[in-house]
Amino acid sequence: MNTRVFTSWLLIICPIAMMVVFIVLEPLVIGEIDESLGVRERALATLETFSDNEVPGYFVNILGVVFMLGTISGLALLGKSLDGNGAALGTVSSLIFTAVLAIPVIALGLSLSAGEIFAEGYTDTAVSVELMAESTFMGFPIFLGLGYILLGLGLLLEKGTLPIALAGLLLLAGVVMLPGILLDPGFGFLVFAISMLVVVASGVFLLRRSD
């Protein structure tokens, strides 16, 4: 399996699996949190819900993050693969995506630590750590969007790696994602979900090209 084929499968399998885990599996296994709650109350509810489903909660969270890392890694490999007019932008996008990999890892570590602290009875400390975990993700859409913009521009300059429509959609997703999360979290997630469809379509195109 060469790098292009491996990249293609990452871009196809990981986004789909990640969305299934976070949209379908997580609410079924762990439960849903009332989004109308205040910040601290929502963090406390998250910890209480997780403590009631600790073992499946660990499995679901780790599985979801693994698929998220696979998705971002595929995007980084795609950017690195550009070797024509879009090589410079592709390389920079690859570096940004590589840096973004740290965000879900750190957030997961903090969240799991919060669960352990909560189990030991230190509720206030656990809530604070859980809030830190949630805050870590605030930078995720900003840098992911910036990576999309640079990768989309690189693909447009490269001409041939992906159709112009897909490259343009990646660029557009990045432009909309930057302010989207600040305007409304629900809108930001919708943009993220749509961008995952574009990523999957890009993986399918790359795979068909490599045959």
mmCIF file of C-alpha atoms in Angstrom:
data_model
loop_
_atom_site.group_PDB
_atom_site.id
_atom_site.type_symbol
_atom_site.label_atom_id
_atom_site.label_comp_id
_atom_site.label_asym_id
_atom_site.label_seq_id
_atom_site.Cartn_x
_atom_site.Cartn_y
_atom_site.Cartn_z
ATOM 1 C CA MET A 1 0.000 0.000 0.000
ATOM 2 C CA ASN A 2 1.577 3.284 -1.100
ATOM 3 C CA THR A 3 1.181 6.626 0.669
ATOM 4 C CA ARG A 4 -1.540 7.906 -1.685
ATOM 5 C CA VAL A 5 -3.714 4.831 -1.135
ATOM 6 C CA PHE A 6 -3.131 4.978 2.630
ATOM 7 C CA THR A 7 -4.049 8.673 2.652
ATOM 8 C CA SER A 8 -7.195 7.924 0.655
ATOM 9 C CA TRP A 9 -8.393 5.285 3.116
ATOM 10 C CA LEU A 10 -7.696 7.583 6.074
ATOM 11 C CA LEU A 11 -9.804 10.313 4.435
ATOM 12 C CA ILE A 12 -12.630 7.870 3.707
ATOM 13 C CA ILE A 13 -12.865 5.673 6.807
ATOM 14 C CA CYS A 14 -11.856 7.966 9.662
ATOM 15 C CA PRO A 15 -14.278 10.911 9.119
ATOM 16 C CA ILE A 16 -17.254 8.559 8.726
ATOM 17 C CA ALA A 17 -16.292 6.488 11.763
ATOM 18 C CA MET A 18 -15.624 9.617 13.841
ATOM 19 C CA MET A 19 -19.043 11.113 13.097
ATOM 20 C CA VAL A 20 -20.766 7.786 13.839
ATOM 21 C CA VAL A 21 -18.983 7.593 17.197
ATOM 22 C CA PHE A 22 -19.693 11.164 18.297
ATOM 23 C CA ILE A 23 -23.204 11.620 16.824
ATOM 24 C CA VAL A 24 -24.664 8.127 17.251
ATOM 25 C CA LEU A 25 -22.598 5.970 19.601
ATOM 26 C CA GLU A 26 -21.710 8.520 22.281
ATOM 27 C CA PRO A 27 -25.314 9.619 23.035
ATOM 28 C CA LEU A 28 -26.468 5.991 23.074
ATOM 29 C CA VAL A 29 -23.697 4.706 25.331
ATOM 30 C CA ILE A 30 -22.943 7.669 27.593
ATOM 31 C CA GLY A 31 -26.055 9.831 27.296
ATOM 32 C CA GLU A 32 -26.771 13.415 26.304
ATOM 33 C CA ILE A 33 -26.075 16.574 28.285
ATOM 34 C CA ASP A 34 -28.610 19.400 28.514
ATOM 35 C CA GLU A 35 -26.994 22.204 26.486
ATOM 36 C CA SER A 36 -29.134 24.824 28.246
ATOM 37 C CA LEU A 37 -27.167 24.331 31.467
ATOM 38 C CA GLY A 38 -24.563 26.837 32.565
ATOM 39 C CA VAL A 39 -20.887 26.210 31.865
ATOM 40 C CA ARG A 40 -19.981 24.714 35.258
ATOM 41 C CA GLU A 41 -23.284 22.874 35.561
ATOM 42 C CA ARG A 42 -22.763 21.310 32.125
ATOM 43 C CA ALA A 43 -19.240 20.225 33.062
ATOM 44 C CA LEU A 44 -20.566 18.669 36.277
ATOM 45 C CA ALA A 45 -23.336 16.890 34.366
ATOM 46 C CA THR A 46 -20.736 15.550 31.931
ATOM 47 C CA LEU A 47 -18.679 14.134 34.800
ATOM 48 C CA GLU A 48 -21.731 12.592 36.482
ATOM 49 C CA THR A 49 -22.887 11.006 33.231
ATOM 50 C CA PHE A 50 -19.404 9.688 32.511
ATOM 51 C CA SER A 51 -19.051 8.213 36.017
ATOM 52 C CA ASP A 52 -22.258 6.222 35.469
ATOM 53 C CA ASN A 53 -20.837 4.735 32.260
ATOM 54 C CA GLU A 54 -17.110 4.789 32.963
ATOM 55 C CA VAL A 55 -15.874 1.754 31.007
ATOM 56 C CA PRO A 56 -17.949 2.303 27.825
ATOM 57 C CA GLY A 57 -17.228 6.035 28.182
ATOM 58 C CA TYR A 58 -13.483 5.425 28.037
ATOM 59 C CA PHE A 59 -13.932 3.202 24.993
ATOM 60 C CA VAL A 60 -16.151 5.638 23.089
ATOM 61 C CA ASN A 61 -14.034 8.723 23.828
ATOM 62 C CA ILE A 62 -10.747 7.065 22.932
ATOM 63 C CA LEU A 63 -12.232 5.503 19.787
ATOM 64 C CA GLY A 64 -13.640 8.837 18.642
ATOM 65 C CA VAL A 65 -10.346 10.631 19.194
ATOM 66 C CA VAL A 66 -8.420 7.899 17.335
ATOM 67 C CA PHE A 67 -10.649 8.387 14.291
ATOM 68 C CA MET A 68 -10.281 12.166 14.612
ATOM 69 C CA LEU A 69 -6.502 11.790 14.638
ATOM 70 C CA GLY A 70 -6.744 9.558 11.577
ATOM 71 C CA THR A 71 -8.777 12.198 9.742
ATOM 72 C CA ILE A 72 -6.339 15.000 10.556
ATOM 73 C CA SER A 73 -3.374 12.781 9.679
ATOM 74 C CA GLY A 74 -4.932 12.083 6.281
ATOM 75 C CA LEU A 75 -5.287 15.816 5.644
ATOM 76 C CA ALA A 76 -1.663 16.375 6.707
ATOM 77 C CA LEU A 77 -0.464 13.633 4.343
ATOM 78 C CA LEU A 78 -2.539 15.103 1.519
ATOM 79 C CA GLY A 79 -0.960 18.520 2.025
ATOM 80 C CA LYS A 80 2.511 17.017 2.172
ATOM 81 C CA SER A 81 1.921 15.111 -1.072
ATOM 82 C CA LEU A 82 1.586 18.278 -3.164
ATOM 83 C CA ASP A 83 4.727 18.726 -5.221
ATOM 84 C CA GLY A 84 3.817 21.243 -7.924
ATOM 85 C CA ASN A 85 2.669 24.852 -7.774
ATOM 86 C CA GLY A 86 0.802 24.176 -4.535
ATOM 87 C CA ALA A 87 3.702 22.487 -2.744
ATOM 88 C CA ALA A 88 4.550 25.425 -0.456
ATOM 89 C CA LEU A 89 0.958 25.950 0.709
ATOM 90 C CA GLY A 90 0.473 22.191 1.007
ATOM 91 C CA THR A 91 3.541 21.877 3.227
ATOM 92 C CA VAL A 92 2.407 24.708 5.507
ATOM 93 C CA SER A 93 -1.082 23.185 5.755
ATOM 94 C CA SER A 94 0.521 19.851 6.643
ATOM 95 C CA LEU A 95 2.459 21.495 9.471
ATOM 96 C CA ILE A 96 -0.729 23.133 10.782
ATOM 97 C CA PHE A 97 -2.673 19.856 10.664
ATOM 98 C CA THR A 98 0.206 18.144 12.484
ATOM 99 C CA ALA A 99 0.009 20.775 15.231
ATOM 100 C CA VAL A 100 -3.785 20.339 15.406
ATOM 101 C CA LEU A 101 -3.232 16.661 16.267
ATOM 102 C CA ALA A 102 -2.155 17.744 19.749
ATOM 103 C CA ILE A 103 -5.496 19.400 20.567
ATOM 104 C CA PRO A 104 -7.754 16.312 20.835
ATOM 105 C CA VAL A 105 -4.971 14.365 22.574
ATOM 106 C CA ILE A 106 -4.558 17.036 25.272
ATOM 107 C CA ALA A 107 -8.325 17.494 25.629
ATOM 108 C CA LEU A 108 -8.874 13.747 26.025
ATOM 109 C CA GLY A 109 -6.126 13.500 28.628
ATOM 110 C CA LEU A 110 -7.611 16.344 30.652
ATOM 111 C CA SER A 111 -11.127 14.915 30.388
ATOM 112 C CA LEU A 112 -10.035 11.454 31.517
ATOM 113 C CA SER A 113 -8.093 13.010 34.393
ATOM 114 C CA ALA A 114 -11.188 14.969 35.393
ATOM 115 C CA GLY A 115 -13.148 11.715 35.532
ATOM 116 C CA GLU A 116 -10.541 10.144 37.827
ATOM 117 C CA ILE A 117 -10.487 13.211 40.092
ATOM 118 C CA PHE A 118 -14.288 13.243 40.234
ATOM 119 C CA ALA A 119 -14.336 9.562 41.211
ATOM 120 C CA GLU A 120 -12.068 10.390 44.160
ATOM 121 C CA GLY A 121 -14.566 12.968 45.405
ATOM 122 C CA TYR A 122 -12.821 16.225 44.466
ATOM 123 C CA THR A 123 -15.788 17.644 42.606
ATOM 124 C CA ASP A 124 -14.721 21.295 42.276
ATOM 125 C CA THR A 125 -11.259 20.354 41.013
ATOM 126 C CA ALA A 126 -12.735 17.823 38.595
ATOM 127 C CA VAL A 127 -15.128 20.424 37.187
ATOM 128 C CA SER A 128 -12.260 22.878 36.686
ATOM 129 C CA VAL A 129 -10.176 20.267 34.842
ATOM 130 C CA GLU A 130 -13.165 19.306 32.686
ATOM 131 C CA LEU A 131 -13.650 22.971 31.795
ATOM 132 C CA MET A 132 -9.971 23.102 30.790
ATOM 133 C CA ALA A 133 -10.558 20.076 28.542
ATOM 134 C CA GLU A 134 -13.505 21.783 26.861
ATOM 135 C CA SER A 135 -11.578 25.051 26.536
ATOM 136 C CA THR A 136 -8.722 23.249 24.781
ATOM 137 C CA PHE A 137 -11.049 22.539 21.861
ATOM 138 C CA MET A 138 -11.851 26.238 21.360
ATOM 139 C CA GLY A 139 -8.752 26.610 19.185
ATOM 140 C CA PHE A 140 -9.501 23.471 17.175
ATOM 141 C CA PRO A 141 -11.858 24.949 14.523
ATOM 142 C CA ILE A 142 -9.642 28.018 14.082
ATOM 143 C CA PHE A 143 -6.513 26.079 13.175
ATOM 144 C CA LEU A 144 -8.441 23.367 11.333
ATOM 145 C CA GLY A 145 -10.086 26.094 9.260
ATOM 146 C CA LEU A 146 -6.718 27.699 8.556
ATOM 147 C CA GLY A 147 -5.388 24.315 7.447
ATOM 148 C CA TYR A 148 -8.397 23.865 5.142
ATOM 149 C CA ILE A 149 -7.795 27.285 3.572
ATOM 150 C CA LEU A 150 -4.116 26.624 2.850
ATOM 151 C CA LEU A 151 -4.767 23.074 1.634
ATOM 152 C CA GLY A 152 -7.640 24.242 -0.583
ATOM 153 C CA LEU A 153 -5.495 26.992 -2.103
ATOM 154 C CA GLY A 154 -2.623 24.559 -2.627
ATOM 155 C CA LEU A 155 -4.913 22.071 -4.359
ATOM 156 C CA LEU A 156 -6.309 24.806 -6.611
ATOM 157 C CA LEU A 157 -2.774 25.799 -7.614
ATOM 158 C CA GLU A 158 -1.702 22.168 -8.023
ATOM 159 C CA LYS A 159 -4.458 21.379 -10.564
ATOM 160 C CA GLY A 160 -5.138 17.682 -10.968
ATOM 161 C CA THR A 161 -4.749 16.265 -7.466
ATOM 162 C CA LEU A 162 -8.427 16.947 -6.733
ATOM 163 C CA PRO A 163 -11.242 18.400 -8.861
ATOM 164 C CA ILE A 164 -11.494 22.180 -8.626
ATOM 165 C CA ALA A 165 -14.931 21.833 -6.987
ATOM 166 C CA LEU A 166 -13.603 19.737 -4.084
ATOM 167 C CA ALA A 167 -10.568 21.967 -3.602
ATOM 168 C CA GLY A 168 -12.838 25.018 -3.631
ATOM 169 C CA LEU A 169 -15.186 23.437 -1.078
ATOM 170 C CA LEU A 170 -12.274 22.754 1.268
ATOM 171 C CA LEU A 171 -11.211 26.381 0.923
ATOM 172 C CA LEU A 172 -14.780 27.578 1.513
ATOM 173 C CA ALA A 173 -15.194 25.319 4.545
ATOM 174 C CA GLY A 174 -12.065 26.829 6.059
ATOM 175 C CA VAL A 175 -13.214 30.404 5.429
ATOM 176 C CA VAL A 176 -16.638 29.745 6.989
ATOM 177 C CA MET A 177 -15.240 27.688 9.882
ATOM 178 C CA LEU A 178 -13.006 30.473 11.229
ATOM 179 C CA PRO A 179 -15.837 32.791 12.376
ATOM 180 C CA GLY A 180 -18.518 30.081 12.491
ATOM 181 C CA ILE A 181 -17.668 28.647 15.901
ATOM 182 C CA LEU A 182 -17.637 32.152 17.410
ATOM 183 C CA LEU A 183 -21.052 33.033 15.984
ATOM 184 C CA ASP A 184 -22.860 29.840 17.010
ATOM 185 C CA PRO A 185 -21.471 26.461 18.174
ATOM 186 C CA GLY A 186 -24.293 24.616 16.405
ATOM 187 C CA PHE A 187 -23.506 26.351 13.122
ATOM 188 C CA GLY A 188 -19.803 25.653 13.628
ATOM 189 C CA PHE A 189 -20.510 21.940 14.098
ATOM 190 C CA LEU A 190 -22.698 21.915 10.969
ATOM 191 C CA VAL A 191 -19.835 23.404 8.940
ATOM 192 C CA PHE A 192 -17.470 20.832 10.457
ATOM 193 C CA ALA A 193 -19.824 17.971 9.552
ATOM 194 C CA ILE A 194 -20.195 19.228 5.961
ATOM 195 C CA SER A 195 -16.423 19.582 5.679
ATOM 196 C CA MET A 196 -16.117 15.914 6.684
ATOM 197 C CA LEU A 197 -18.305 14.980 3.713
ATOM 198 C CA VAL A 198 -15.937 16.938 1.454
ATOM 199 C CA VAL A 199 -12.969 15.135 3.026
ATOM 200 C CA VAL A 200 -14.588 11.739 2.387
ATOM 201 C CA ALA A 201 -15.372 12.690 -1.223
ATOM 202 C CA SER A 202 -11.733 13.764 -1.630
ATOM 203 C CA GLY A 203 -10.560 10.411 -0.306
ATOM 204 C CA VAL A 204 -12.829 8.543 -2.716
ATOM 205 C CA PHE A 205 -11.509 10.580 -5.671
ATOM 206 C CA LEU A 206 -7.882 9.996 -4.663
ATOM 207 C CA LEU A 207 -8.496 6.272 -4.260
ATOM 208 C CA ARG A 208 -10.121 5.988 -7.674
ATOM 209 C CA ARG A 209 -7.230 7.912 -9.216
ATOM 210 C CA SER A 210 -4.686 5.552 -7.683
ATOM 211 C CA ASP A 211 -6.343 2.456 -9.195
#
